[in-house]
Coordinates of C-alpha atoms in Angstrom, one line a residue:
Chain A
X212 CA 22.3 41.4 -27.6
X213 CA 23.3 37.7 -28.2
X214 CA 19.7 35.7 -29.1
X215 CA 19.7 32.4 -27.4
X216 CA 21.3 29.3 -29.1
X217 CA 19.8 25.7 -29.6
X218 CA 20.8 23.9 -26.5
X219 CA 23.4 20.4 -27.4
X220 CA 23.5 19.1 -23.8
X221 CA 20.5 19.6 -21.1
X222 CA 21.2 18.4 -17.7
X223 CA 18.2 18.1 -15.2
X224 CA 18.5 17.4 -11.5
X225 CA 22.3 15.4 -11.7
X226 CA 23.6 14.1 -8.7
X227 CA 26.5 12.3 -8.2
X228 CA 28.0 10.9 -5.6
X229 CA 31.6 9.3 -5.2
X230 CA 30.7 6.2 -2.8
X231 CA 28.8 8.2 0.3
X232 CA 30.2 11.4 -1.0
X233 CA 28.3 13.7 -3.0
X234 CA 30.2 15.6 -5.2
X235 CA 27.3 17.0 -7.2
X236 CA 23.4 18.2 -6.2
X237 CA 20.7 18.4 -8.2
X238 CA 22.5 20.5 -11.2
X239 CA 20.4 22.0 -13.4
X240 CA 22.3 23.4 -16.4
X241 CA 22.0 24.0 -20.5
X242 CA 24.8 24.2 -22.6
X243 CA 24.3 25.9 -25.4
X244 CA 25.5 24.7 -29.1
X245 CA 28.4 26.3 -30.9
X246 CA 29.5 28.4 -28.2
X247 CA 32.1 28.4 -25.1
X248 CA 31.1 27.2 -22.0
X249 CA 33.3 27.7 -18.8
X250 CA 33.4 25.8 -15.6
X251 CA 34.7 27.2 -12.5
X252 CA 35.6 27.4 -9.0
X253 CA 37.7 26.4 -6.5
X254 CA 39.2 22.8 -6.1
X255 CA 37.0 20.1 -5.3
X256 CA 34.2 22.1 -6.4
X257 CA 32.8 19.5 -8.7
X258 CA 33.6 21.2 -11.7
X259 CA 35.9 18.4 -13.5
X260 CA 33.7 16.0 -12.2
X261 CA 30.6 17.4 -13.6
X262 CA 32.9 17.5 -17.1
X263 CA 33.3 14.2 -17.2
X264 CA 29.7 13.0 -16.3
X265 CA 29.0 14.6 -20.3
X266 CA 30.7 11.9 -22.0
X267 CA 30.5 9.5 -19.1
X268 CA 34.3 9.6 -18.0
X269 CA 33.2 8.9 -14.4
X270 CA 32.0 5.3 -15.5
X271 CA 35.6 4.4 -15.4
X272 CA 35.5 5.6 -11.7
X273 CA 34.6 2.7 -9.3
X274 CA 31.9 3.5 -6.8
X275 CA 30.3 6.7 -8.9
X276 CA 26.4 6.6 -8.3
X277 CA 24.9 9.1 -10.7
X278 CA 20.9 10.4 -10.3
X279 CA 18.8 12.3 -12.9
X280 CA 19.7 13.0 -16.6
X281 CA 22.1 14.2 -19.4
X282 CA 20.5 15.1 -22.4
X283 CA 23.1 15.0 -25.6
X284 CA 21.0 15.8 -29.0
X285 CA 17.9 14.8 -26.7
X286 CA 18.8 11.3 -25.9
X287 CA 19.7 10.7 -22.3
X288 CA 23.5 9.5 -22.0
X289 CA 23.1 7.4 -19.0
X290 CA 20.3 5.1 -20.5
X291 CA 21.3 1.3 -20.7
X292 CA 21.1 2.1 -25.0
X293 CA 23.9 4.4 -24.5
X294 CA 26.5 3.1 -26.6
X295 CA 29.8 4.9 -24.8
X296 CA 32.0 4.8 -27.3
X297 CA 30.0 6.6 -30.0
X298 CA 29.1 8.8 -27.1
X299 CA 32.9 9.4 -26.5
X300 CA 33.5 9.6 -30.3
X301 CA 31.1 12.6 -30.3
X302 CA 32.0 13.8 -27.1
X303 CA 35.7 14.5 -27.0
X304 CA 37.6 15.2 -24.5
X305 CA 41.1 17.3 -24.0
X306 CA 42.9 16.8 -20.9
X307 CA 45.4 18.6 -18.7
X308 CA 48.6 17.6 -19.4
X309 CA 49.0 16.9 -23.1
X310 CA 48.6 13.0 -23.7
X311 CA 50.1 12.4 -27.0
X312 CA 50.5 8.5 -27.8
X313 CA 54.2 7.2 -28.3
X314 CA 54.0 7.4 -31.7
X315 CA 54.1 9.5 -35.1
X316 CA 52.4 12.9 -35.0
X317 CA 50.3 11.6 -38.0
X318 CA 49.6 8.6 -36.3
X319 CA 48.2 9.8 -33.1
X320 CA 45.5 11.8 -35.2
X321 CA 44.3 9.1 -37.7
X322 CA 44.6 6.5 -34.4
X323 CA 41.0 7.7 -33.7
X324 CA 39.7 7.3 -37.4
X325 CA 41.3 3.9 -38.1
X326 CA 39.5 3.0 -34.4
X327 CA 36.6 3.3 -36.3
X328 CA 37.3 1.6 -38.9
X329 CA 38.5 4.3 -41.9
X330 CA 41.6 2.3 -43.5
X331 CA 42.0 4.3 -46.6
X332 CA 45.0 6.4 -47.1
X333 CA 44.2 9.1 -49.0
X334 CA 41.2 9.5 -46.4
X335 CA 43.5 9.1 -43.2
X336 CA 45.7 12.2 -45.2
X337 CA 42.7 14.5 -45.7
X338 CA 41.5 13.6 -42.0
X339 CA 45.2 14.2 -40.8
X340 CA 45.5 17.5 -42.9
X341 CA 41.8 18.8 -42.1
X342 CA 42.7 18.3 -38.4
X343 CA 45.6 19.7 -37.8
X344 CA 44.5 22.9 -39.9
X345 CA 41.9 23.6 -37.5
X346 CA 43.7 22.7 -34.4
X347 CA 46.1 25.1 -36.1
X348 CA 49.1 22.9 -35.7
X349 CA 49.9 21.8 -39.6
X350 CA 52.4 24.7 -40.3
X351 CA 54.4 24.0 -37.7
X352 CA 54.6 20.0 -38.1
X353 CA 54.0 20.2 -41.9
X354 CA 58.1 18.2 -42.1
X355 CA 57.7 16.3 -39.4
X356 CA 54.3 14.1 -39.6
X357 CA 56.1 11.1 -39.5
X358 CA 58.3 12.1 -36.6
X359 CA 57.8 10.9 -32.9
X360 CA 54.7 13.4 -31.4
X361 CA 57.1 13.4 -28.2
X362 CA 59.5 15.8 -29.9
X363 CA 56.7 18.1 -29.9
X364 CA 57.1 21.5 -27.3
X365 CA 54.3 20.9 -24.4
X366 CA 52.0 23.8 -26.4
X367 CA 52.0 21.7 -29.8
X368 CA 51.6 18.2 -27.8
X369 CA 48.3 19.9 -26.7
X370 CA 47.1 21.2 -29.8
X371 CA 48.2 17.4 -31.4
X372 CA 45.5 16.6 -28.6
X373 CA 43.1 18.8 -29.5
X374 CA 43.7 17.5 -33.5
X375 CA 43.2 14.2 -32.3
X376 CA 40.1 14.7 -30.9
X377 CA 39.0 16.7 -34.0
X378 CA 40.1 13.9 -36.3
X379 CA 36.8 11.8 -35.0
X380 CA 34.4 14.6 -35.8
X381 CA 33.3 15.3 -32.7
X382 CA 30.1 17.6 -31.7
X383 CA 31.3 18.5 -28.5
X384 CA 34.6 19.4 -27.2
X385 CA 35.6 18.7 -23.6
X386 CA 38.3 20.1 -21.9
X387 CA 39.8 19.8 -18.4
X388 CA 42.3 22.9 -17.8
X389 CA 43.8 22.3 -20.7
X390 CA 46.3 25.4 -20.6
X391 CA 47.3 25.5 -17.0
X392 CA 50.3 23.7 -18.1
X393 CA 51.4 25.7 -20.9
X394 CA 53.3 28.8 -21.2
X395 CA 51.2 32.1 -21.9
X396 CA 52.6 32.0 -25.8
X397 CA 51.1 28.5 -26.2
X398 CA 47.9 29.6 -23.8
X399 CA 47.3 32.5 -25.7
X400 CA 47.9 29.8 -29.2
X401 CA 45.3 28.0 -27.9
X402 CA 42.4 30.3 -26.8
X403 CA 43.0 31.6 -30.4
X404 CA 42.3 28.4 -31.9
X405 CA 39.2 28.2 -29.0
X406 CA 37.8 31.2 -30.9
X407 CA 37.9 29.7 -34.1
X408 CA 36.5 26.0 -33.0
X409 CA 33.6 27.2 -31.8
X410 CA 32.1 27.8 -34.9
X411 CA 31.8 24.6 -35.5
X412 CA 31.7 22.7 -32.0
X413 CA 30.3 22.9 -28.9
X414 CA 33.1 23.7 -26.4
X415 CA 33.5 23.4 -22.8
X416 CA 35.9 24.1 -20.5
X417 CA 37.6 23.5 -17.1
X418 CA 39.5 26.5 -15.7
X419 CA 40.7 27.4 -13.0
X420 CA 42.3 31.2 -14.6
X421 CA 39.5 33.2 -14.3
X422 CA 40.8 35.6 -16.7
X423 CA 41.0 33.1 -19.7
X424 CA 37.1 32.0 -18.7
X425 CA 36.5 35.6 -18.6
X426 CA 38.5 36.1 -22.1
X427 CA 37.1 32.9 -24.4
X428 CA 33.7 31.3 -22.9
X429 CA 30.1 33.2 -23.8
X430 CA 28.6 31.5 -20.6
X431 CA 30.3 30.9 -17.3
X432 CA 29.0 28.5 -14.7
X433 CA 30.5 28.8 -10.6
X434 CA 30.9 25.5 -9.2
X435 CA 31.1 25.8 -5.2
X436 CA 31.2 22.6 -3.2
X437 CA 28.9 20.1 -5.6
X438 CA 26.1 23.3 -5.9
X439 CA 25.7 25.2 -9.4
X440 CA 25.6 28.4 -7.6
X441 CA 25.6 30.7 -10.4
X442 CA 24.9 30.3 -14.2
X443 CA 24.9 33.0 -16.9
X444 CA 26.8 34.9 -19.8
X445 CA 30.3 35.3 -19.0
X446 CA 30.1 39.3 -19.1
X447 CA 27.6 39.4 -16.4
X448 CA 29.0 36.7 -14.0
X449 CA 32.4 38.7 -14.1
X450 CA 31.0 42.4 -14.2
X451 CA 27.7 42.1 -12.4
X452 CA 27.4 38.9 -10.3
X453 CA 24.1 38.2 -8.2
X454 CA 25.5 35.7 -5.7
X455 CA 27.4 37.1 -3.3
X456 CA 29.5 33.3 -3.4
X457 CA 30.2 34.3 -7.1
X458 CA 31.5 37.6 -6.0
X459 CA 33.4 36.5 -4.0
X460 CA 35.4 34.0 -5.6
X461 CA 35.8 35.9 -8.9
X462 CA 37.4 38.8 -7.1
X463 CA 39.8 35.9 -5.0
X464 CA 38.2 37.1 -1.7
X465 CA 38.6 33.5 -0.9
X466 CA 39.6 30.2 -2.9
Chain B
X123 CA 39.4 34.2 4.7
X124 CA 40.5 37.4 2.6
X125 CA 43.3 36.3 -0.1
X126 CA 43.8 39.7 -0.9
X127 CA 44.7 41.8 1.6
X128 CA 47.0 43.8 -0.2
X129 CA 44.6 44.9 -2.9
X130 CA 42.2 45.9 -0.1
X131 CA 45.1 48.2 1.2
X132 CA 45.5 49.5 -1.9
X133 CA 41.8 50.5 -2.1
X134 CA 41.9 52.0 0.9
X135 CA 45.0 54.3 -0.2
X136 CA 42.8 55.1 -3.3
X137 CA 39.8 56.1 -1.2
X138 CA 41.9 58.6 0.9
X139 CA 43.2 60.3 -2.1
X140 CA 39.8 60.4 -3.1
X141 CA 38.6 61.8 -0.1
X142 CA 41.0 64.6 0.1
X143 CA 40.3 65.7 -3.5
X144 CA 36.9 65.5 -3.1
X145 CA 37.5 67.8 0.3
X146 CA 39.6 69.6 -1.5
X147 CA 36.9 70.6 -4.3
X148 CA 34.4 71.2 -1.9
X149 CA 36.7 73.8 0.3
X150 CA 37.7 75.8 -2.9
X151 CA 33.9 76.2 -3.6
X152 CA 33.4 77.7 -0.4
X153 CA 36.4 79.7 -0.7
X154 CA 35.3 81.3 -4.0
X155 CA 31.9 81.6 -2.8
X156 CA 33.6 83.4 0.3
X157 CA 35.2 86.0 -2.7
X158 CA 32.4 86.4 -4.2
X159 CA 30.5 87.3 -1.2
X160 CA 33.6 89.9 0.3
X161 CA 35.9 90.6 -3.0
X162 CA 38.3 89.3 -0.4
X163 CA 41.1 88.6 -3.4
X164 CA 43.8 86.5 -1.2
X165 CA 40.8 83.8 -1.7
X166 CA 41.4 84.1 -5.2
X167 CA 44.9 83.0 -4.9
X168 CA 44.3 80.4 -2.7
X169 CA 41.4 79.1 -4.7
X170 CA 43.8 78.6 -7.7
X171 CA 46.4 77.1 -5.6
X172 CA 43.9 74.2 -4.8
X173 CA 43.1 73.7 -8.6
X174 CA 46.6 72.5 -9.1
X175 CA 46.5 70.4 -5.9
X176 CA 43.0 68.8 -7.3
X177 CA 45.1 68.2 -10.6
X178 CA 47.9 66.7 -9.0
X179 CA 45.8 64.5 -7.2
X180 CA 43.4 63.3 -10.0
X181 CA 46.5 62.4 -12.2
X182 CA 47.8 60.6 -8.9
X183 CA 44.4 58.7 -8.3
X184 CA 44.2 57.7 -12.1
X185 CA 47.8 56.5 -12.3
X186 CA 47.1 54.3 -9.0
X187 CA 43.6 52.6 -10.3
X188 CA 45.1 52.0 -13.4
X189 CA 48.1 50.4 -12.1
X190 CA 45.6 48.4 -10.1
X191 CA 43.5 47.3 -13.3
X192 CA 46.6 46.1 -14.4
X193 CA 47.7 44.1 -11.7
X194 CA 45.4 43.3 -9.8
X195 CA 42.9 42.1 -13.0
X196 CA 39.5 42.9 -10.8
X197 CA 36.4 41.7 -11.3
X198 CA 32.7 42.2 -10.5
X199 CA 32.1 44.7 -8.3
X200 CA 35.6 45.7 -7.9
X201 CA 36.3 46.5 -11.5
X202 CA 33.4 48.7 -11.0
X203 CA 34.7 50.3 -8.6
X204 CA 37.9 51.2 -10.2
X205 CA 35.8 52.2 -13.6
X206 CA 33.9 54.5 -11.6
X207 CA 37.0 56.2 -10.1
X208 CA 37.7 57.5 -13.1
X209 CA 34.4 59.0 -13.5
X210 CA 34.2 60.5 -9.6
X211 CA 37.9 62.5 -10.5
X212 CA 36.7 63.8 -13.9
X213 CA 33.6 65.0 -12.8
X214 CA 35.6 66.4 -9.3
X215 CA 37.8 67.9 -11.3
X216 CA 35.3 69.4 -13.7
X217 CA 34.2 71.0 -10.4
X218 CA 37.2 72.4 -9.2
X219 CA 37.4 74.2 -12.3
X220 CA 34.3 75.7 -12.0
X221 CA 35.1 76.9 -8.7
X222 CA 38.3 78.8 -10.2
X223 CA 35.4 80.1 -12.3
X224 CA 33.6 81.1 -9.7
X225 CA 36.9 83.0 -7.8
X226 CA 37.9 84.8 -10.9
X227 CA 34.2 86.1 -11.4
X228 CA 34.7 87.6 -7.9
X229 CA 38.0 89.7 -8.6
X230 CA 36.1 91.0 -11.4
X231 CA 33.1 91.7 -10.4
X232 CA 34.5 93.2 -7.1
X233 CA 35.4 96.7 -9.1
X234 CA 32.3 97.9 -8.4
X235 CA 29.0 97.0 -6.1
X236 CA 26.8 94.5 -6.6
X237 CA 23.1 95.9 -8.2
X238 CA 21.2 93.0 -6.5
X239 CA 20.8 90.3 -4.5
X240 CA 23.2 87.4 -4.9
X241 CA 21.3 85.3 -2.5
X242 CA 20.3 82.9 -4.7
X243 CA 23.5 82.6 -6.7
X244 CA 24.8 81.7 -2.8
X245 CA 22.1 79.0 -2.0
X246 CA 23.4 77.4 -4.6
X247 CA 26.9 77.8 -4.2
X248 CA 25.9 76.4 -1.0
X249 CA 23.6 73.7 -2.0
X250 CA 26.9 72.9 -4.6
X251 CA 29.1 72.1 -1.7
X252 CA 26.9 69.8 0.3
X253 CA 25.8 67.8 -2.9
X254 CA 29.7 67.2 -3.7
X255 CA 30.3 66.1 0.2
X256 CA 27.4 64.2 -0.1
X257 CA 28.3 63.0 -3.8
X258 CA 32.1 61.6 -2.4
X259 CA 30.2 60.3 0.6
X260 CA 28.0 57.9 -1.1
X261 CA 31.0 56.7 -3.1
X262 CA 33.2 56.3 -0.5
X263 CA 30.3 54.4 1.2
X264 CA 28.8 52.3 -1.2
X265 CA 25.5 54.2 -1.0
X266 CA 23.6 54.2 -4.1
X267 CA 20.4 55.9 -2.3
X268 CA 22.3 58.5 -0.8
X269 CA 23.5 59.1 -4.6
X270 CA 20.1 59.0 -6.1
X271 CA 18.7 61.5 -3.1
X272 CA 21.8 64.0 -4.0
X273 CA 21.6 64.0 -7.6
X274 CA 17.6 65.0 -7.2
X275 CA 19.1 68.3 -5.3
X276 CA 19.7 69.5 -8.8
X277 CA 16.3 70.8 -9.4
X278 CA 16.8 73.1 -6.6
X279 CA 20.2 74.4 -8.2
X280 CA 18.5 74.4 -11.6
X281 CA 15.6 76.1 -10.1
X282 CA 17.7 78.7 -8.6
X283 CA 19.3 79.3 -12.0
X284 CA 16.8 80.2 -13.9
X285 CA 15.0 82.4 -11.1
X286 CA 18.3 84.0 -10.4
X287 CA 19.1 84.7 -14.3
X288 CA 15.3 86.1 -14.5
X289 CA 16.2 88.5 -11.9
X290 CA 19.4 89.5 -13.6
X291 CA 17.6 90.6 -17.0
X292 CA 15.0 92.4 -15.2
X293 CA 17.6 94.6 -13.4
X294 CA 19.5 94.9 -16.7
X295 CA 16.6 96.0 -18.4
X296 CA 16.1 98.9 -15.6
X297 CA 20.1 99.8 -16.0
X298 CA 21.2 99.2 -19.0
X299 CA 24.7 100.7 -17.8
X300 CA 25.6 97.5 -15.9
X301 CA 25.4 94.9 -18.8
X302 CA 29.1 94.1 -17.9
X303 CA 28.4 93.2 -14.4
X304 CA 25.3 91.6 -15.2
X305 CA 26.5 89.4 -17.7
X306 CA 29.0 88.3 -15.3
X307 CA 26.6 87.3 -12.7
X308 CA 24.5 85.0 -15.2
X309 CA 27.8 83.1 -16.3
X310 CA 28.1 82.8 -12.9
X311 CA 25.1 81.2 -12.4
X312 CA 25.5 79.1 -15.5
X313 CA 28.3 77.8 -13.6
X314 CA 26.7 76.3 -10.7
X315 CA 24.1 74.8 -12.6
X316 CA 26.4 73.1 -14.8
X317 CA 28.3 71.9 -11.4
X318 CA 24.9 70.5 -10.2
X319 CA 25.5 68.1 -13.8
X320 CA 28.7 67.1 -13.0
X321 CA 27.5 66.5 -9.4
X322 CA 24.6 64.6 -11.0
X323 CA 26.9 62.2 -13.8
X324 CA 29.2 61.4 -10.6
X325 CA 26.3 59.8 -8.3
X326 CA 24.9 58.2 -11.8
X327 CA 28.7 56.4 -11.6
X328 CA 27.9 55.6 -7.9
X329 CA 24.6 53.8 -8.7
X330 CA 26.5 52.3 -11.5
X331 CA 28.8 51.3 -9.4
X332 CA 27.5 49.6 -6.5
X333 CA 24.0 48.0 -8.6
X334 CA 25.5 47.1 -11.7
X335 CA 22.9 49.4 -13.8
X336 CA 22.9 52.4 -15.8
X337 CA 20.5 55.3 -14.8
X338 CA 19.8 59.0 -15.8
X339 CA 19.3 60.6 -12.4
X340 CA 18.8 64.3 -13.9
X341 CA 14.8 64.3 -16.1

């Protein structure tokens, strides 16, 4: 039996809405620290929104109202001392399509650090190394640091992106479908590495395969038009279900 | 809206094989009960026959839900569903075989006249055969309370076993001369109680199957 973790980010009673829609109600949710968290459900559902309300993404969103609160480390994100980019810097995020800036592999990584203000080689070099280690990248780009990051196959473009994020020393790791457009060699590269990184971040994830939820998260949250239908450890929500919604969409008797 | 109509067809193809072998269990039992009754020996044959028929359809059954593990990648309570086949056509054919038992008991015990009563050794042949109908019924409907209710006729087999084995020594002790026969009879027996078991694990899978939880329906 798993015992219970400490809990990183506590969310209490978040709505959202986009203009007079509401995409979210009243969700109610703990994530639990150093573990895998997955979001799903069908399109429009609410889970990438609800990703990006944890490091406050939807702030760039014009017209977002958000209600109630998300507790990072105890401090609620959305209060006016927030300051967003040390939120961002320890909330990371990973994104669909793999992002990498126009630029050297080594210097989309140390783009974050020097952000903040680290100028120092040899410190940039151990940040660059450490990174791409546990994004498990550095073997295969060990010759080619200084090369364009565009030259990089779509499955190393999106472990560069994962790196990058890494190279701020995040807590938390977000990440929105970030294999759906990869190739099962690079998917299966990744969910690896997704193993690993948990033992030292909190990760969660947007999916919309529910075999790789079932395969890397340790919880597993259904998403069903803005509700929080059904929360719980990943072996029960795929094996034993309570809601018949959950049931239903797991076994793709609709969606 | 169903998305997945084909898998649902493909259930349904599984549940017919499933039915027939469970039928197909159920009528050799009451053909080798039939033998035992009469000696009638053509049963024999026949009961046999159907063994290879319930093999052939239990490799048939598992080839099909594992193909359907595999391609289908179910979930919840379908996975369950498909785990459980697997359990229902083991313990079937576990049955089966003690039905062939049961037949070739007859052709040798039918050399020479029963000493006693076999009436109990029948009610439980009989009670065998409604518990496995009953057993494949609750599977094929979903019905975890008609599982729990079957698996409880045990006792009654169990009860019948030991009563019928009692009677058995008590005869053997008055003739001695009919040890073979009466040995016979009580492996017999021990065979119909141990099909009660099987019939017991198999509505454990069906409670298993449609709540999502373990239980030990024989105390």
């Amino acid at each position: 039996m798993q015992e219970d973790k400490p809990v990183t980010i506590s969310v209490k009673d978040l709505d959202l809405w986009y203009g007079a829609t509401r995409a979210l109600n009243k969700i109610n949710l703990d994530i639990e620290s150093r573990s895998i968290t997955a979001l799903i459900g069908p399109s429009g559902c609410g889970k990438s929104t609800f990703l990006r309300t944890l490091n406050r993404m939807n702030d760039l969103i014009d017209g977002v109202r958000i209600e109630g609160s998300v507790r990072y480390d105890g401090r609620d994100i959305y209060a006016p001392e927030t300051d967003v980019i040390d939120l961002r810097k320890q909330v990371g995020m990973v994104f669909q399509k793999p992002n990498p800036f126009p630029m050297s592999v080594y210097d989309n990584i140390a783009y974050g650090p020097r952000v903040h203000g680290i100028q120092d080689r040899s410190v940039l070099d151990e940040i660059v190394e450490r990174s791409l280690v546990q994004a498990a990248l550095l073997e295969e780009v060990k010759d080619r640091l200084h090369k364009s990051a565009l030259g990089l196959s779509g499955g190393q473009q999106q472990r560069l992106c994962i790196a990058r994020v890494l190279a701020v020393e995040p807590d938390v790791v977000l990440m929105d479908e970030p294999t759906s457009a990869l190739d099962p060699i690079s998917t299966a590269k990744i969910e690896t590495l997704l193993e690993d990184l948990k033992k030292r971040y909190t990760i969660i994830i947007v999916t919309h395969n529910m075999q790789q939820a079932g395969r890397v998260s340790d919880k597993a949250a259904f998403f069903l038009t803005g509700d929080l239908v059904e929360y719980s450890t990943t072996k029960d929500l795929f094996f034993n279900p309570k809601d018949e919604r959950t049931e239903n969409y797991i076994s793709g008797r609709f969606g | 809206m169903n998305t997945r109509i084909q898998f649902m067809e493909e259930m349904t193809r599984l549940h017919h094989d499933i039915l027939a072998m469970g039928t197909r269990v159920e009528e050799d039992l009451r053909r080798a009960l039939e033998a035992l009754r009469t000696g009638n020996l053509d049963l024999v044959q026949e009961v046999k026959a159907g063994d290879e028929v319930i093999n052939a359809l239990q490799i048939k059954i598992e080839d099909q839900t594992a193909v359907l593990i595999a391609t289908q990648q179910p979930v919840a309570r379908d996975l369950r569903e498909l785990v459980t086949v697997f359990k229902v056509t083991d313990n079937l054919e576990r049955i089966g075989d003690h039905a062939v038992h049961l037949a070739k008991t007859a052709r040798r015990l039918a050399q020479e006249p029963y000493g006693q009563s076999l009436e109990r050794l029948e009610r439980m042949a009989e009670l065998g055969c409604t518990m496995v109908r009953d057993a494949v019924t609750a599977f094929l409907n979903k019905d975890a309370p008609l599982a729990v209710s079957t698996a409880k006729r045990d006792d009654e087999i169990d009860e019948d076993h030991k009563a019928f084995v009692k009677e058995v020594l008590q005869f053997l002790a008055e003739h001695p001369d009919r040890a073979a026969q009466a040995t016979k009879l009580i492996a017999t027996s021990s065979f119909l109680e141990r099909l009660g078991d099987h019939v017991t694990n198999l509505c454990e899978a069906v409670v298993f199957m449609v709540e999502g939880r373990h239980v030990e329906l024989n105390e």
